Short mmCIF file of C-alpha atoms in Angstrom, two decimals:
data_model
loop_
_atom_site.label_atom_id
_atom_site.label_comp_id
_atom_site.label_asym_id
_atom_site.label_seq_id
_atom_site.Cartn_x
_atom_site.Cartn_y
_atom_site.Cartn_z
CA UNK A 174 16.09 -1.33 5.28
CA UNK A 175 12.80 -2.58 5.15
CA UNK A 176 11.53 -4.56 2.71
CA UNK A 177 7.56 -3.98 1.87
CA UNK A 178 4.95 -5.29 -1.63
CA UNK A 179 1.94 -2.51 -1.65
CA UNK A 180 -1.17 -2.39 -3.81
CA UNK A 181 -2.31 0.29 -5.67
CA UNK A 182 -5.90 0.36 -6.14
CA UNK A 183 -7.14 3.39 -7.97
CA UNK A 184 -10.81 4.08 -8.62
CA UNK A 185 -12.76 7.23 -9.73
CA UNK A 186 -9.40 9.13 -9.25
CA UNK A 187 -8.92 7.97 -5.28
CA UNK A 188 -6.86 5.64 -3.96
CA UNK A 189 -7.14 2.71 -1.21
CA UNK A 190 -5.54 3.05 1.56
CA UNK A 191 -5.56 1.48 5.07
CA UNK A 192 -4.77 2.11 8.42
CA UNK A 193 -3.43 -0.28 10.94
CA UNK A 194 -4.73 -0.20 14.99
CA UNK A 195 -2.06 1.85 16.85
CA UNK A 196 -1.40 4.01 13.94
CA UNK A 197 -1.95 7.53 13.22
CA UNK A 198 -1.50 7.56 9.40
CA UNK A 199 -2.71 5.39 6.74
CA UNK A 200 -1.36 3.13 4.14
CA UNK A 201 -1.25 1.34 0.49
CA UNK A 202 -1.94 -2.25 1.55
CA UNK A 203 0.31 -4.38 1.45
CA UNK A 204 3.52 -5.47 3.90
CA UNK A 205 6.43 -6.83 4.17
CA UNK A 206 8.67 -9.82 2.16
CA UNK A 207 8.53 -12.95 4.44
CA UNK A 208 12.00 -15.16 3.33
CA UNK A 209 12.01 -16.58 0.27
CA UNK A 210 8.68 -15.00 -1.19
CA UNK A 211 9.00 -12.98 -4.58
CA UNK A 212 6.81 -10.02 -4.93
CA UNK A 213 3.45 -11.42 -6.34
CA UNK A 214 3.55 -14.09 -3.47
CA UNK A 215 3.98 -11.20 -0.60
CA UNK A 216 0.89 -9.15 -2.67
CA UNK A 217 -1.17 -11.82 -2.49
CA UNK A 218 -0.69 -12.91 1.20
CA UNK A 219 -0.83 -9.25 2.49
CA UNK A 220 -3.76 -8.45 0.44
CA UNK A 221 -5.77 -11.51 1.41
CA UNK A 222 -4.28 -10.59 5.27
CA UNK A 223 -5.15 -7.31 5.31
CA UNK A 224 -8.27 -6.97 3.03
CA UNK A 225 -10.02 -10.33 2.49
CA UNK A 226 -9.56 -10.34 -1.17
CA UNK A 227 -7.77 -12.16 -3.95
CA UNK A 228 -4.91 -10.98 -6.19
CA UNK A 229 -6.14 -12.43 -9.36
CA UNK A 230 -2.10 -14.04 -10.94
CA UNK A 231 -1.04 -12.55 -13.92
CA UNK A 232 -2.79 -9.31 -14.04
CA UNK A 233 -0.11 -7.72 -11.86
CA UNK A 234 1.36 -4.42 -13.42
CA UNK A 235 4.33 -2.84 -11.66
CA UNK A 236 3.87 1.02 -10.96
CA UNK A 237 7.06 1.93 -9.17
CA UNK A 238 9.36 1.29 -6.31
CA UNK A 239 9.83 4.32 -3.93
CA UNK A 240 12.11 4.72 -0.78
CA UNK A 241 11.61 6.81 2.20
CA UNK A 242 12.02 7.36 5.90
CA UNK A 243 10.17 4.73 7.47
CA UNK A 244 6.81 6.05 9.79
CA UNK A 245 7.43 5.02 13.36
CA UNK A 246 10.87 3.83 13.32
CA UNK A 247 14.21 4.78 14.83
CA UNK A 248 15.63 8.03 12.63
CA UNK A 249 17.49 6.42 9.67
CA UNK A 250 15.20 3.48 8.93
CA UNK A 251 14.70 3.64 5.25
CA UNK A 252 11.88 1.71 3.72
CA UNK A 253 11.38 0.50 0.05
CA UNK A 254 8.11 -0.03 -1.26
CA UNK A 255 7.80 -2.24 -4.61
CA UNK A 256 4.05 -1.17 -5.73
CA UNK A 257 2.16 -3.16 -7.76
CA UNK A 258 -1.74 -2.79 -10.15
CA UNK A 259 -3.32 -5.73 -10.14
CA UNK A 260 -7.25 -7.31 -10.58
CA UNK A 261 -9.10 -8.72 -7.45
CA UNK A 262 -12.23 -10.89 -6.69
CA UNK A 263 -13.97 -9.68 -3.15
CA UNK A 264 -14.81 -6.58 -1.85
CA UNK A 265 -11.97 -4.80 0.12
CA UNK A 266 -12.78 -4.92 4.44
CA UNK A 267 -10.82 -4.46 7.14
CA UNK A 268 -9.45 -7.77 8.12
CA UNK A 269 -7.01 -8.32 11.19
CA UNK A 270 -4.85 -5.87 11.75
CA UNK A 271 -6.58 -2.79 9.84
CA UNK A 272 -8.53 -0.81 11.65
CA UNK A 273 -10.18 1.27 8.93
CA UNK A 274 -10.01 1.76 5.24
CA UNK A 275 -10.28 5.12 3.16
CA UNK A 276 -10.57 6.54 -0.92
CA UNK A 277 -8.01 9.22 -0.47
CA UNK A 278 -7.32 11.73 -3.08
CA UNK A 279 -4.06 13.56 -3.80
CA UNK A 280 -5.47 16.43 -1.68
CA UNK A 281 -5.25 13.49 1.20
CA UNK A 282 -1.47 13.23 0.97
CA UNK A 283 -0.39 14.23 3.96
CA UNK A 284 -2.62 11.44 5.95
CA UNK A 285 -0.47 8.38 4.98
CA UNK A 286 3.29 8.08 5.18
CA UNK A 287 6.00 9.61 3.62
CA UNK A 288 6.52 6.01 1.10
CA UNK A 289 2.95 6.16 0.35
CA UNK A 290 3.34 9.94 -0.52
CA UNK A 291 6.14 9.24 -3.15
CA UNK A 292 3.29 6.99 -4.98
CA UNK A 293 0.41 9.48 -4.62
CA UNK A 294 3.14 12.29 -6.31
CA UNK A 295 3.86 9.77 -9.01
CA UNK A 296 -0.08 8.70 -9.84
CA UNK A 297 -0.29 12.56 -9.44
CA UNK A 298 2.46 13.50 -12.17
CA UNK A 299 0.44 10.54 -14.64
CA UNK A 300 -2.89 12.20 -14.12
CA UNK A 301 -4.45 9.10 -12.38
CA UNK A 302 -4.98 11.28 -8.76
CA UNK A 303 -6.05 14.18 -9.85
#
């Protein structure tokens, strides 16, 4: 099982999303649990990884937590993603290991991974990605 913390930034009825170099699909930002480190600790150090901004502590706002096949692992691999809203300071860039970053819209579904399309369903069903 793998263990992953994703953001859920949702603007103007789209949704960030990211994808790594190598990959073919995108994804929320975030990544996985390093030992010891609760969830707001693995947001913050993906998000600043990944996107060169700052969680902002205490606005965090827990959306869901959604398991699926894992993209690009051996059949069986299951991954759970805990997703989390939360304020930022910065403007969102590729940093590191993303290669690009994209507003996606429910219609955009199929582009990101099968995890990431449990969350767009679920924003979906609240009328947040239309």
């Amino acid at each position: 099982m793998i263990d992953k913390v994703a953001w859920v930034l949702v603007s103007g009825g789209t949704i960030l999303c990211s994808r790594n170099h190598g990959r073919d699909l995108f994804y929320l930002p975030g990544g996985r649990r390093e030992a010891g480190e609760s969830d707001l600790q693995t947001l913050v150090r993906e998000v600043r990884e990944e996107l060169g901004v700052t969680i902002v502590a205490g606005t965090e706002s827990h959306v869901g937590t959604f398991e699926a096949e894992a993209h690009g692992r051996p059949p069986g691999t299951r991954v759970t993603m805990t997703c989390y809203t939360a304020d930022h300071h910065g403007t969102p860039h590729p940093d590191t290991e993303i290669a690009e970053l994209a507003w996606f819209g429910y219609a955009d579904r199929d582009r990101v991974s099968a995890a990431d399309r449990l969350v767009f369903d679920h924003l979906h069903a609240a009328g947040q990605l239309p």
